[in-house]
Amino acid sequence: MARSGSTGERTAALRALAARPTIPSGRLAQRLLGARQGLDRRGLSALLIGIGADLLYLTGYDAILTERLTMLVLPAVGPASLVVPRLEASPAHDSPAARAGLLEVAAWDETDDPIQVVAGLLAGRASSENAIRLGISDRLWAIHLLRLQSALPRASFESATSVLRHLRIVKDPEEVQLLRLAARAADRVLDRIAHGPLIGRTEADVSHEILEALVAEGHDVGDFAIVGSGPNSASPHHAAGDRVIAAGEPIVLDIGGLLGGYGSDVTRTIWLTGGDPKAGPDEEFLRIYELVRDAQSEATGSARPGTPAERIDSVARGIIGSGGHAAQFIHRTGHGIGLEGHEDPYLVEGNSEPVRAGMTFSIEPGVYLEGRYGVRIEDIVLCTEAGPVSLNDAPRDLIVVDGL
Ligand code: ZN
Ligand code: ZN
Ligand code: ZN
């Protein structure tokens, strides 16, 4: 594996990070307009968007998640309002959408009932005969929805995702650029970890180092760092624990963080020899590694515009099945990624939606032999008119290192 530590490459990477894009306000205006058009098409009166990726997507406002209600009220017609607690009025006014004049900030005082503020903003949107239909964000806490339901007994609620998924599922150029920077930063972390000392350390210790390295390489925050060593590599979502990493075994590293709000998510499998030439990977391991690598590369190659999402899954599953390990590939092939680490589209049997240019998703087949070891290889892939492009460029061949 080539090390990406040369000074020139590092300078170039840092320059790219410094020049990382932000989402321009014109883009936010487009998204709000797209959401209003979606409301109109579906006959909804308004979207009620609580704290989370949907709010960030529409307004650029990265609110603190607490029990106090923060809510974008986006009616099909009329001004949009961002309802926020008074003590957060200042960051709300400072949010990209507010600064661009795309919404009004409605601050509620500590003794106000914010649900009544929202209800007031919706007043007059339903005739006396017709109940209004409202789209509510998936991530809003149930307690807020329950209060809204009792304050608005004539309203019906449905998922705002029916309106927003079509927008969020196709990435803007700035989003793609942020995803690419995040992917490359995670690649550098993998490279650094794979070539550093591993044997004799606990998984938790390595996991901690990864989270710090994600920030050192340009992420705003490290999000997760799965370190599955030896038999733990057979557990796809293994929580890094106090097992001590040894020679003559693999480790699966599945890591990610957030950069400018966008996620990285990359997995590589490493074999540790401890410097003993006889402690290399056994034949069974090499066989499953090759299956997974072929499945990952064929599935990636199939991710062209128009390919049903489930077809990409079946390409990977077919290859692993032909090697006799269908039963040990125990998860879907991939998931969309953007403001959320897992989002539409899901590459799974039953999802016949064709992938389109601008979609970004993981392709991450694996084979897990319980009690022994496992292999997974994961990249984030961008679907383009010209074909699939991997945003990660860490080498996909088995990384064999001494781990010392
Ligand atoms: Zn996972
Ligand atoms: Zn992952
Ligand atoms: Zn993933």
Coordinates of C-alpha atoms and ligand atoms in Angstrom, one line a residue:
M1 CA 0.0 0.0 0.0
A2 CA 1.4 3.4 -1.0
R3 CA 1.6 5.7 1.9
S4 CA 0.0 9.1 1.4
G5 CA 2.3 10.8 3.8
S6 CA 4.5 12.7 1.4
T7 CA 4.8 16.4 2.1
G8 CA 3.5 17.3 -1.3
E9 CA 0.4 15.2 -1.1
R10 CA -0.2 16.4 2.4
T11 CA 0.0 20.1 1.3
A12 CA -2.3 19.5 -1.6
A13 CA -4.8 17.8 0.7
L14 CA -4.7 20.6 3.2
R15 CA -5.1 23.2 0.5
A16 CA -8.2 21.3 -0.8
L17 CA -9.6 21.3 2.8
A18 CA -9.0 25.0 3.2
A19 CA -10.8 25.7 0.0
R20 CA -13.8 23.4 0.8
P21 CA -17.1 24.7 -0.4
T22 CA -20.0 25.9 1.7
I23 CA -23.6 25.5 0.4
P24 CA -24.4 28.9 -1.3
S25 CA -27.6 30.6 -0.3
G26 CA -28.9 30.3 -3.9
R27 CA -28.8 26.6 -3.4
L28 CA -30.8 26.9 -0.2
A29 CA -33.4 29.0 -2.1
Q30 CA -33.6 26.3 -4.8
R31 CA -34.1 23.6 -2.1
L32 CA -36.9 25.6 -0.4
L33 CA -38.5 26.2 -3.7
G34 CA -38.3 22.5 -4.5
A35 CA -39.8 21.6 -1.2
R36 CA -42.7 24.0 -1.8
Q37 CA -43.3 22.5 -5.2
G38 CA -43.3 19.1 -3.6
L39 CA -45.9 20.3 -1.0
D40 CA -48.0 21.6 -3.8
R41 CA -47.9 18.3 -5.8
R42 CA -48.8 16.3 -2.8
G43 CA -51.6 18.6 -1.6
L44 CA -49.9 19.3 1.7
S45 CA -50.3 22.7 3.5
A46 CA -46.9 22.9 5.2
L47 CA -43.8 21.1 6.2
L48 CA -42.8 21.1 9.9
I49 CA -39.2 20.3 10.2
G50 CA -37.5 19.7 13.5
I51 CA -33.8 19.6 14.3
G52 CA -31.8 17.2 12.0
A53 CA -30.5 16.7 8.5
D54 CA -33.7 17.9 6.9
L55 CA -33.4 21.3 8.7
L56 CA -29.8 21.6 7.9
Y57 CA -30.5 20.7 4.2
L58 CA -33.2 23.4 3.9
T59 CA -31.8 26.2 6.0
G60 CA -28.1 25.5 6.7
Y61 CA -29.0 25.9 10.4
D62 CA -27.2 23.4 12.6
A63 CA -29.2 23.7 15.8
I64 CA -28.4 22.2 19.2
L65 CA -30.7 19.2 19.9
T66 CA -32.4 19.7 23.2
E67 CA -36.0 19.3 24.5
R68 CA -36.7 23.0 23.5
L69 CA -38.6 23.1 20.2
T70 CA -36.8 24.4 17.1
M71 CA -39.0 24.1 14.0
L72 CA -39.0 25.3 10.4
V73 CA -42.6 26.0 9.4
L74 CA -42.6 26.0 5.6
P75 CA -46.0 26.6 4.1
A76 CA -46.8 25.9 0.5
V77 CA -47.4 29.6 0.1
G78 CA -46.4 32.5 2.3
P79 CA -43.2 33.2 4.3
A80 CA -41.2 30.4 5.9
S81 CA -40.5 30.7 9.6
L82 CA -37.9 29.3 11.8
V83 CA -39.3 28.9 15.3
V84 CA -36.5 28.9 17.9
P85 CA -36.1 29.3 21.6
R86 CA -35.2 33.0 22.5
L87 CA -31.8 32.0 23.8
E88 CA -30.9 30.6 20.4
A89 CA -32.3 33.6 18.4
S90 CA -28.8 34.8 17.6
P91 CA -27.4 31.7 15.9
A92 CA -30.8 31.3 14.2
H93 CA -30.5 34.9 12.7
D94 CA -27.0 33.9 11.7
S95 CA -28.1 30.8 9.9
P96 CA -27.4 30.9 6.1
A97 CA -31.2 30.9 5.2
A98 CA -32.0 33.7 7.6
R99 CA -29.0 35.8 6.5
A100 CA -30.2 35.4 2.9
G101 CA -33.7 36.5 3.8
L102 CA -35.2 33.2 2.9
L103 CA -37.1 32.9 6.2
E104 CA -38.2 34.8 9.3
V105 CA -37.0 33.9 12.7
A106 CA -39.8 33.6 15.3
A107 CA -38.3 33.4 18.8
W108 CA -40.4 32.1 21.7
D109 CA -39.8 33.1 25.3
E110 CA -39.0 30.6 28.0
T111 CA -42.6 30.8 29.3
D112 CA -44.3 30.6 25.9
D113 CA -45.7 27.4 24.5
P114 CA -43.8 26.9 21.2
I115 CA -46.5 24.5 20.0
Q116 CA -48.9 27.4 20.0
V117 CA -46.4 29.5 18.1
V118 CA -46.3 26.9 15.4
A119 CA -50.1 26.5 15.4
G120 CA -50.4 30.3 15.1
L121 CA -48.2 30.3 12.0
L122 CA -50.5 27.6 10.5
A123 CA -53.8 29.3 11.4
G124 CA -55.9 30.2 8.5
R125 CA -54.4 27.5 6.3
A126 CA -57.4 25.2 6.5
S127 CA -61.0 26.0 5.6
S128 CA -63.5 25.0 8.2
E129 CA -64.5 21.9 6.2
N130 CA -61.1 20.7 5.2
A131 CA -58.5 19.4 7.6
I132 CA -55.0 20.4 6.8
R133 CA -52.3 17.9 5.9
L134 CA -48.9 18.5 7.3
G135 CA -45.5 16.9 6.5
I136 CA -43.4 16.3 9.5
S137 CA -39.7 15.5 9.6
D138 CA -38.8 11.9 10.5
R139 CA -36.3 12.8 13.2
L140 CA -38.7 15.1 15.2
W141 CA -39.0 13.7 18.7
A142 CA -42.3 12.0 19.4
I143 CA -43.1 14.3 22.3
H144 CA -43.3 17.3 19.9
L145 CA -45.5 15.5 17.5
L146 CA -47.8 14.3 20.2
R147 CA -48.2 18.0 21.4
L148 CA -48.8 19.2 17.8
Q149 CA -51.4 16.5 17.3
S150 CA -53.3 17.6 20.4
A151 CA -53.0 21.3 19.5
L152 CA -54.1 20.7 15.9
P153 CA -56.8 18.1 16.2
R154 CA -58.1 18.7 12.7
A155 CA -54.7 18.3 11.0
S156 CA -53.3 15.0 9.7
F157 CA -49.6 14.3 9.7
E158 CA -47.4 12.4 7.3
S159 CA -43.7 12.0 6.7
A160 CA -42.0 15.0 5.2
T161 CA -39.7 12.5 3.6
S162 CA -42.2 12.0 0.8
V163 CA -41.5 15.6 -0.2
L164 CA -37.8 15.8 0.7
R165 CA -36.3 12.5 -0.3
H166 CA -36.3 13.4 -4.1
L167 CA -34.4 16.5 -3.3
R168 CA -31.9 15.1 -0.9
I169 CA -31.2 11.9 -2.8
V170 CA -29.4 13.7 -5.6
K171 CA -26.4 15.7 -4.5
D172 CA -25.5 19.2 -5.6
P173 CA -21.9 19.8 -6.8
E174 CA -20.9 21.3 -3.4
E175 CA -22.3 18.3 -1.6
V176 CA -20.3 16.0 -3.8
Q177 CA -17.2 18.0 -3.2
L178 CA -17.7 17.8 0.5
L179 CA -18.3 14.1 0.4
R180 CA -15.2 13.7 -1.7
L181 CA -13.0 15.7 0.7
A182 CA -14.5 13.6 3.6
A183 CA -13.8 10.3 1.8
R184 CA -10.2 11.3 1.0
A185 CA -9.6 12.4 4.6
A186 CA -10.9 9.0 5.8
D187 CA -8.6 7.3 3.3
R188 CA -5.6 9.1 4.8
V189 CA -6.6 8.0 8.3
L190 CA -6.9 4.3 7.2
D191 CA -3.4 4.6 5.6
R192 CA -2.0 6.1 8.8
I193 CA -3.6 3.5 11.1
A194 CA -2.8 0.5 8.8
H195 CA 0.9 1.4 8.9
G196 CA 1.2 2.2 12.5
P197 CA 1.6 -0.1 15.5
L198 CA -1.5 -2.3 16.1
I199 CA -0.3 -5.5 17.8
G200 CA -0.5 -5.5 21.6
R201 CA -3.0 -2.6 21.6
T202 CA -6.7 -2.9 22.5
E203 CA -9.4 -2.3 19.9
A204 CA -10.7 0.6 22.0
D205 CA -7.3 2.3 22.0
V206 CA -7.0 2.1 18.2
S207 CA -10.6 3.3 17.8
H208 CA -9.8 6.3 19.9
E209 CA -6.8 7.1 17.8
I210 CA -8.9 6.8 14.6
L211 CA -11.5 9.3 16.0
E212 CA -8.7 11.8 16.7
A213 CA -7.0 11.2 13.3
L214 CA -10.3 11.8 11.5
V215 CA -10.2 15.3 12.9
A216 CA -6.5 15.7 12.3
E217 CA -7.1 14.9 8.7
G218 CA -9.8 17.5 8.2
H219 CA -13.1 16.2 9.6
D220 CA -15.0 18.5 12.0
V221 CA -15.7 15.5 14.1
G222 CA -15.0 11.8 14.2
D223 CA -18.3 9.9 14.1
F224 CA -17.5 6.2 14.5
A225 CA -14.5 3.8 14.4
I226 CA -15.3 0.1 14.3
V227 CA -12.2 -1.9 15.1
G228 CA -13.0 -5.7 14.8
S229 CA -9.9 -7.8 15.5
G230 CA -9.6 -11.6 15.0
P231 CA -13.0 -13.3 15.6
N232 CA -14.5 -9.9 16.2
S233 CA -14.0 -9.0 12.6
A234 CA -16.9 -11.4 11.9
S235 CA -19.3 -9.0 13.6
P236 CA -20.1 -6.2 11.1
H237 CA -21.0 -3.6 13.8
H238 CA -18.6 -4.7 16.4
A239 CA -18.1 -2.2 19.2
A240 CA -14.4 -1.7 19.8
G241 CA -13.6 -3.2 23.2
D242 CA -10.8 -4.4 25.4
R243 CA -9.6 -7.3 23.2
V244 CA -5.9 -7.0 22.5
I245 CA -4.9 -7.2 18.8
A246 CA -2.6 -10.1 18.0
A247 CA -0.3 -11.2 15.2
G248 CA -1.7 -13.8 12.7
E249 CA -5.2 -12.3 12.5
P250 CA -7.2 -9.7 10.5
I251 CA -8.8 -6.5 11.7
V252 CA -11.7 -4.8 10.0
L253 CA -11.6 -1.0 10.3
D254 CA -14.9 0.8 9.4
I255 CA -14.5 4.5 10.1
G256 CA -16.2 7.8 9.4
G257 CA -16.7 11.4 10.4
L258 CA -18.3 14.6 9.3
L259 CA -16.8 17.3 7.1
G260 CA -18.8 20.4 6.5
G261 CA -21.9 18.4 7.6
Y262 CA -21.2 15.5 5.1
G263 CA -20.2 12.0 6.1
S264 CA -17.3 9.7 5.3
D265 CA -17.6 5.9 5.7
V266 CA -14.9 3.6 4.5
T267 CA -13.9 0.0 5.4
R268 CA -10.7 -1.9 4.8
T269 CA -9.6 -5.3 6.1
I270 CA -6.0 -5.6 7.2
W271 CA -3.9 -8.7 8.0
L272 CA -1.3 -8.5 10.8
T273 CA 1.8 -10.8 10.6
G274 CA 3.8 -9.5 13.6
G275 CA 6.8 -9.8 11.3
D276 CA 6.5 -13.6 11.2
P277 CA 6.3 -14.8 7.6
K278 CA 4.5 -17.9 8.8
A279 CA 1.7 -15.7 10.3
G280 CA 0.3 -14.5 7.0
P281 CA -3.3 -15.0 5.9
D282 CA -4.5 -18.6 5.5
E283 CA -6.0 -19.9 2.2
E284 CA -9.6 -19.7 3.4
F285 CA -9.1 -16.0 4.3
L286 CA -7.5 -15.2 1.0
R287 CA -10.4 -16.9 -0.8
I288 CA -13.1 -14.9 1.0
Y289 CA -11.0 -11.7 0.6
E290 CA -10.9 -12.2 -3.1
L291 CA -14.7 -12.9 -3.3
V292 CA -15.5 -9.7 -1.4
R293 CA -13.0 -7.7 -3.4
D294 CA -14.6 -9.0 -6.7
A295 CA -18.1 -8.4 -5.4
Q296 CA -17.2 -4.9 -4.3
S297 CA -15.6 -4.0 -7.6
E298 CA -18.3 -5.7 -9.8
A299 CA -21.1 -4.0 -7.8
T300 CA -19.4 -0.7 -8.1
G301 CA -19.1 -1.2 -11.9
S302 CA -22.8 -1.9 -12.1
A303 CA -23.8 1.4 -10.5
R304 CA -24.7 3.3 -13.7
P305 CA -27.7 5.6 -14.1
G306 CA -30.8 3.5 -14.6
T307 CA -29.6 0.4 -12.7
P308 CA -32.2 -0.6 -10.0
A309 CA -30.7 -0.3 -6.5
E310 CA -31.5 -3.9 -5.8
R311 CA -29.6 -4.9 -8.9
I312 CA -26.4 -3.6 -7.5
D313 CA -27.0 -5.6 -4.4
S314 CA -27.7 -8.8 -6.4
V315 CA -24.5 -8.3 -8.4
A316 CA -22.5 -8.4 -5.2
R317 CA -24.6 -11.2 -3.7
G318 CA -24.3 -13.3 -6.8
I319 CA -20.5 -13.3 -6.7
I320 CA -20.3 -14.1 -3.0
G321 CA -23.0 -16.8 -3.5
S322 CA -21.0 -18.4 -6.3
G323 CA -18.1 -18.8 -3.8
G324 CA -20.5 -20.6 -1.5
H325 CA -20.8 -17.8 1.1
A326 CA -24.3 -16.4 0.4
A327 CA -25.3 -17.2 4.0
Q328 CA -22.3 -15.3 5.4
F329 CA -23.1 -12.0 3.6
I330 CA -25.6 -10.9 6.3
H331 CA -26.4 -7.3 5.4
R332 CA -27.5 -5.2 2.4
T333 CA -24.8 -4.1 -0.1
G334 CA -25.0 -0.4 0.7
H335 CA -26.8 2.8 1.8
G336 CA -27.0 6.4 0.6
I337 CA -24.8 8.9 2.4
G338 CA -24.9 12.7 2.7
L339 CA -26.0 14.8 5.7
E340 CA -26.8 11.4 7.3
G341 CA -24.6 8.4 7.5
H342 CA -27.4 6.2 6.3
E343 CA -30.0 7.6 4.0
D344 CA -31.8 6.9 0.7
P345 CA -31.1 5.1 -1.5
Y346 CA -30.6 1.7 0.1
L347 CA -29.0 -1.0 -2.0
V348 CA -31.1 -3.9 -1.0
E349 CA -33.4 -6.5 -2.5
G350 CA -36.9 -5.0 -2.8
N351 CA -35.7 -1.5 -3.7
S352 CA -36.3 -1.3 -7.5
E353 CA -35.6 2.5 -7.7
P354 CA -33.1 3.1 -10.4
V355 CA -29.9 4.9 -9.3
R356 CA -29.4 8.3 -10.9
A357 CA -26.5 10.6 -11.6
G358 CA -25.7 12.6 -8.5
M359 CA -26.6 9.9 -6.0
T360 CA -23.9 8.8 -3.5
F361 CA -24.0 5.5 -1.7
S362 CA -21.7 3.0 0.0
I363 CA -20.9 -0.3 -1.7
E364 CA -19.8 -2.6 1.1
P365 CA -20.2 -6.3 0.7
G366 CA -18.7 -8.6 3.4
V367 CA -18.3 -12.3 4.4
Y368 CA -18.4 -13.2 8.0
L369 CA -17.3 -16.6 9.3
E370 CA -18.6 -16.5 12.9
G371 CA -16.0 -17.4 15.5
R372 CA -13.1 -17.1 13.0
Y373 CA -12.9 -13.9 11.0
G374 CA -14.6 -11.6 8.5
V375 CA -13.8 -9.4 5.5
R376 CA -15.5 -6.2 4.4
I377 CA -14.5 -3.6 1.8
E378 CA -16.4 -0.4 1.6
D379 CA -16.2 2.7 -0.6
I380 CA -18.5 5.6 -1.2
V381 CA -19.5 5.7 -4.8
L382 CA -20.9 8.6 -6.9
C383 CA -23.2 7.7 -9.8
T384 CA -22.5 9.9 -12.8
E385 CA -23.7 10.0 -16.4
A386 CA -20.3 8.7 -17.3
G387 CA -20.5 5.8 -14.9
P388 CA -19.7 5.1 -11.2
V389 CA -16.9 7.0 -9.5
S390 CA -15.4 5.9 -6.2
L391 CA -14.9 8.9 -3.9
N392 CA -12.5 6.7 -1.8
D393 CA -9.2 5.8 -3.4
A394 CA -7.5 3.7 -0.7
P395 CA -6.2 0.5 -2.3
R396 CA -8.6 -2.4 -2.2
D397 CA -6.1 -5.3 -2.2
L398 CA -5.5 -7.0 1.1
I399 CA -3.3 -4.9 3.3
V400 CA -0.7 -7.2 4.9
V401 CA 1.4 -5.4 7.5
D402 CA 3.6 -6.4 10.4
G403 CA 1.5 -4.3 12.8
L404 CA 4.5 -3.5 14.9
Ligands
ZN1 ZN -22.5 -0.5 8.9
ZN2 ZN -19.0 1.7 7.1
ZN3 ZN -21.5 2.1 5.4

